[in-house]
Coordinates of C-alpha atoms in Angstrom, one line a residue:
M426 CA -13.9 -10.3 -23.5
K427 CA -17.5 -9.3 -23.7
P428 CA -18.2 -6.1 -21.6
T429 CA -20.4 -6.4 -18.5
A430 CA -24.0 -5.3 -19.5
I431 CA -25.0 -1.9 -18.2
L432 CA -28.7 -2.9 -18.4
E433 CA -30.1 -6.4 -17.7
V434 CA -33.9 -7.0 -18.0
K435 CA -35.2 -10.4 -17.1
D436 CA -38.8 -11.8 -17.3
L437 CA -40.3 -8.3 -16.9
T438 CA -44.1 -8.5 -16.6
F439 CA -46.6 -5.7 -15.9
R440 CA -50.3 -5.1 -15.7
Y441 CA -52.0 -1.8 -15.2
D442 CA -55.1 -3.6 -13.9
L443 CA -54.3 -6.6 -11.6
R444 CA -57.9 -7.7 -11.8
K445 CA -57.5 -8.5 -15.5
E446 CA -55.4 -11.4 -17.0
E447 CA -54.3 -9.3 -20.0
K448 CA -50.7 -8.1 -19.5
T449 CA -49.2 -4.9 -20.8
L450 CA -45.8 -6.6 -20.8
S451 CA -45.2 -10.3 -20.6
A452 CA -41.8 -11.9 -19.6
V453 CA -39.6 -9.4 -21.5
S454 CA -35.9 -10.1 -21.3
F455 CA -32.9 -8.4 -22.9
S456 CA -29.6 -6.8 -22.1
A457 CA -27.6 -3.7 -23.3
D458 CA -23.8 -3.3 -23.3
P459 CA -21.9 0.0 -22.6
G460 CA -21.9 2.2 -25.6
E461 CA -24.7 0.2 -27.4
W462 CA -27.6 1.8 -29.1
I463 CA -30.9 -0.2 -29.0
A464 CA -34.1 0.9 -30.8
V465 CA -37.4 -0.4 -29.5
V466 CA -40.2 -0.6 -32.1
G467 CA -43.7 -1.8 -32.3
D468 CA -47.3 -0.6 -32.9
N469 CA -49.2 1.5 -30.5
G470 CA -50.1 -0.7 -27.5
S471 CA -47.2 -3.0 -27.9
G472 CA -45.7 -2.0 -24.5
K473 CA -42.9 0.3 -25.6
S474 CA -43.6 3.3 -23.4
T475 CA -44.5 1.1 -20.4
L476 CA -41.1 -0.5 -20.8
S477 CA -39.4 2.9 -20.7
R478 CA -41.3 3.9 -17.5
L479 CA -40.3 0.6 -15.9
L480 CA -36.6 1.1 -16.8
V481 CA -36.4 4.4 -14.9
G482 CA -38.5 3.2 -11.9
L483 CA -41.6 5.4 -12.6
I484 CA -43.7 2.2 -12.2
D485 CA -42.9 -1.1 -10.6
P486 CA -43.1 -4.5 -12.4
E487 CA -45.4 -7.2 -11.3
H488 CA -42.7 -9.8 -11.9
G489 CA -39.1 -9.7 -13.1
T490 CA -36.0 -7.7 -12.4
I491 CA -34.1 -4.8 -13.9
K492 CA -30.4 -4.4 -13.2
I493 CA -28.6 -1.2 -14.0
D494 CA -24.8 -1.4 -13.8
G495 CA -25.2 -4.7 -11.8
C496 CA -27.6 -3.2 -9.2
V497 CA -31.2 -4.3 -9.0
L498 CA -33.7 -1.4 -9.5
G499 CA -36.1 -1.3 -6.6
E500 CA -37.7 1.0 -4.0
Q501 CA -34.4 1.4 -2.0
S502 CA -32.1 1.8 -5.0
K503 CA -34.2 3.7 -7.5
W504 CA -33.1 7.2 -6.3
S505 CA -29.4 6.5 -6.6
L506 CA -29.8 4.6 -9.9
R507 CA -31.8 7.4 -11.5
Q508 CA -28.5 9.4 -11.4
Q509 CA -27.2 6.9 -13.9
V510 CA -30.2 7.0 -16.2
G511 CA -31.7 9.9 -18.1
I512 CA -35.0 9.9 -19.9
V513 CA -36.2 12.3 -22.6
F514 CA -39.9 12.3 -23.3
Q515 CA -41.8 13.2 -26.5
N516 CA -43.2 16.3 -25.0
P517 CA -40.4 18.5 -23.5
E518 CA -42.8 20.7 -21.6
N519 CA -43.1 17.9 -19.0
Q520 CA -39.4 18.4 -18.1
F521 CA -39.0 22.2 -17.8
I522 CA -38.4 23.6 -14.3
G523 CA -36.1 26.7 -14.7
T524 CA -37.0 30.2 -15.8
T525 CA -34.1 30.3 -18.3
V526 CA -32.6 27.7 -20.5
Q527 CA -29.4 27.4 -18.5
D528 CA -31.3 27.3 -15.2
D529 CA -33.3 24.4 -16.5
V530 CA -30.3 22.4 -17.6
A531 CA -28.6 23.1 -14.2
F532 CA -31.7 22.0 -12.2
G533 CA -30.7 18.3 -12.2
L534 CA -27.1 19.1 -11.3
E535 CA -28.3 21.1 -8.3
N536 CA -30.3 18.2 -7.1
V537 CA -27.2 16.0 -6.9
N538 CA -25.1 18.8 -5.3
I539 CA -22.6 19.3 -8.1
P540 CA -20.1 22.1 -7.2
F541 CA -20.9 25.4 -8.8
Q542 CA -17.9 25.7 -11.1
E543 CA -18.3 22.2 -12.4
M544 CA -22.0 22.8 -12.8
K545 CA -21.4 25.9 -14.9
E546 CA -18.9 23.9 -17.1
R547 CA -21.3 21.0 -17.6
V548 CA -24.2 23.3 -18.5
E549 CA -22.2 25.2 -21.0
A550 CA -20.8 22.0 -22.6
A551 CA -24.3 20.3 -22.8
L552 CA -25.9 23.4 -24.4
K553 CA -23.0 23.6 -26.9
L554 CA -23.5 20.0 -27.9
V555 CA -27.1 20.7 -28.8
D556 CA -26.4 24.1 -30.4
M557 CA -28.4 26.0 -27.8
L558 CA -25.6 27.9 -26.0
E559 CA -26.5 31.3 -27.6
L560 CA -30.0 31.0 -26.2
R561 CA -28.9 30.2 -22.6
D562 CA -30.7 33.2 -21.1
K563 CA -34.0 32.6 -23.0
D564 CA -37.2 31.7 -21.2
P565 CA -37.9 28.1 -22.3
S566 CA -41.6 28.9 -22.9
Q567 CA -40.5 31.2 -25.8
L568 CA -38.6 28.5 -27.6
S569 CA -39.9 26.5 -30.6
G570 CA -40.8 22.8 -30.1
G571 CA -37.5 21.6 -31.6
Q572 CA -35.5 24.0 -29.4
K573 CA -37.4 22.9 -26.3
Q574 CA -36.5 19.3 -27.1
R575 CA -32.8 20.1 -27.5
V576 CA -32.8 21.8 -24.1
A577 CA -34.5 18.7 -22.5
I578 CA -31.7 16.6 -24.1
A579 CA -29.0 19.0 -22.8
G580 CA -30.4 18.6 -19.3
I581 CA -29.9 14.9 -19.5
L582 CA -26.4 15.1 -21.1
A583 CA -25.3 17.5 -18.3
L584 CA -25.9 14.8 -15.8
Q585 CA -23.5 12.5 -17.7
P586 CA -25.6 9.3 -17.2
K587 CA -24.5 5.9 -18.2
L588 CA -27.8 5.1 -19.9
I589 CA -30.1 7.5 -21.9
L590 CA -33.7 6.6 -22.7
L591 CA -35.3 8.4 -25.6
D592 CA -39.1 8.0 -25.6
E593 CA -40.1 9.3 -29.1
A594 CA -37.7 12.2 -28.3
F595 CA -37.0 13.2 -31.9
V596 CA -40.6 13.5 -33.0
M597 CA -40.8 17.3 -32.7
L598 CA -37.4 18.0 -34.4
D599 CA -36.9 19.1 -38.0
P600 CA -34.7 16.7 -40.1
Q601 CA -31.6 18.9 -39.8
S602 CA -31.8 19.1 -36.0
R603 CA -32.5 15.4 -35.9
R604 CA -29.4 14.5 -37.9
G605 CA -27.3 16.9 -35.7
L606 CA -28.5 15.2 -32.5
F607 CA -28.0 11.7 -33.9
S608 CA -24.4 12.7 -34.6
V609 CA -23.9 14.1 -31.1
L610 CA -25.3 11.0 -29.4
Q611 CA -23.3 8.7 -31.7
N612 CA -20.1 10.4 -30.7
L613 CA -21.0 10.4 -27.0
R614 CA -21.7 6.7 -26.9
K615 CA -18.4 5.9 -28.8
K616 CA -16.2 8.3 -26.7
Q617 CA -17.9 7.9 -23.3
G618 CA -19.6 4.5 -23.6
I619 CA -23.1 5.9 -23.0
T620 CA -25.8 3.4 -23.7
I621 CA -28.9 4.6 -25.6
I622 CA -32.4 2.9 -25.6
S623 CA -34.5 4.6 -28.2
I624 CA -38.3 4.1 -28.2
T625 CA -39.4 5.0 -31.7
H626 CA -41.9 4.7 -34.5
D627 CA -39.3 6.1 -37.0
R628 CA -37.8 3.2 -39.0
N629 CA -35.0 5.4 -40.3
E630 CA -34.0 6.2 -36.7
A631 CA -34.3 2.5 -35.7
A632 CA -32.1 1.5 -38.7
L633 CA -29.2 3.5 -37.1
A634 CA -29.2 1.4 -34.0
D635 CA -26.8 -1.5 -33.2
R636 CA -29.8 -3.8 -32.5
I637 CA -33.6 -3.5 -32.7
I638 CA -36.1 -4.9 -30.2
V639 CA -39.5 -5.6 -31.8
M640 CA -42.5 -5.5 -29.4
E641 CA -45.9 -6.9 -30.2
Q642 CA -48.9 -6.9 -27.8
G643 CA -46.6 -6.7 -24.8
E644 CA -44.2 -9.5 -25.9
L645 CA -40.6 -9.2 -27.2
I646 CA -40.7 -11.1 -30.5
Q647 CA -37.2 -10.4 -31.9
V648 CA -33.9 -8.8 -30.9
D649 CA -31.4 -8.5 -33.7
K650 CA -29.4 -6.3 -36.0
P651 CA -31.5 -4.0 -38.2
S652 CA -30.6 -6.0 -41.3
S653 CA -32.1 -9.2 -39.7
V654 CA -35.1 -7.5 -38.3
F655 CA -36.2 -5.7 -41.5
A656 CA -35.6 -8.9 -43.5
K657 CA -37.8 -11.0 -41.2
Q658 CA -40.5 -8.5 -39.9
E659 CA -42.4 -7.8 -43.1
K660 CA -45.1 -6.0 -41.2
L661 CA -42.6 -3.3 -40.2
D662 CA -42.2 -0.3 -42.5
A663 CA -38.7 -0.6 -43.8
P664 CA -36.3 2.4 -43.7
F665 CA -36.1 4.6 -46.8
A666 CA -33.0 2.9 -48.3
E667 CA -34.5 -0.6 -48.0
Q668 CA -37.8 0.6 -49.4
L669 CA -36.0 2.0 -52.4
R670 CA -34.0 -1.2 -52.9
R671 CA -37.3 -3.2 -52.8
N672 CA -38.9 -0.8 -55.3
L673 CA -36.0 -1.1 -57.7
K674 CA -36.2 -4.9 -57.4
S675 CA -39.9 -4.9 -58.1
C676 CA -39.2 -2.8 -61.3
G677 CA -36.9 -5.5 -62.6
R678 CA -33.6 -3.8 -61.7
N679 CA -30.7 -6.0 -60.9
V680 CA -30.2 -5.0 -57.2
P681 CA -28.6 -6.9 -54.3
E682 CA -30.9 -9.4 -52.7
T683 CA -30.1 -8.5 -49.1
Y684 CA -31.0 -5.5 -46.8
M685 CA -28.9 -2.4 -47.5
T686 CA -28.2 0.6 -45.3
E687 CA -28.4 4.1 -46.8
D688 CA -24.6 4.3 -47.1
E689 CA -24.5 0.9 -48.7
L690 CA -27.2 1.8 -51.2
V691 CA -25.5 5.0 -52.1
E692 CA -22.2 3.2 -52.7
W693 CA -23.9 0.6 -54.8
L694 CA -25.8 3.2 -56.9
C695 CA -22.5 5.1 -57.5
K696 CA -20.7 2.1 -59.0

């Protein structure tokens, strides 16, 4: 039996200036299941970040509905629903409140009245997941950009949301930190059923998702598996493995005709 969608978006439409006909988002519809990872890609101005702000109730749609765990997001429900949704922005400075790393991670838990002992356990577990436990007493302003982003992600993980929105959240991370956090989030969604919506320009990141949403000038033009999206959307830069396959093919090498993931390409090259 297909699981009940944790997120349902229907006919979402938005304009920043109601005096103009041009829409930032136009009739966008999609859903996300528990434990699913969806990447949202598109050029600048395609509506990606506007979509993320709508999904957490920072702005209100002109038309359309957003349902989170079966409940319609609106003025009366947004405060309770925000406890089920966490968002991590590109710039972690926007999310720091506490004077130490652990205080900052605990801030959201204090707002929802989590008991002290449970709060302490959640903060420690979240910092351990992002490899920041040893820096728990540090002033966040003294951290590197990548470390700040890991603390911001820990603050969201401590809240144990059902849905996490990553708005270009890995841009400031070095490749090793990025791979580590990908692994953490993949395990969390598999073990705890956390749904992840990733707004990204990184095609290699998008290729790891279960499905990709392609946005263009405020419209959703395709929702499909990475293999189908990169096969059809020629304007999108392909992930590294697919670029290599195409280059090998253009050089006259006998390579498979279809899209390949990095693991699939490595396996084929080792044969």
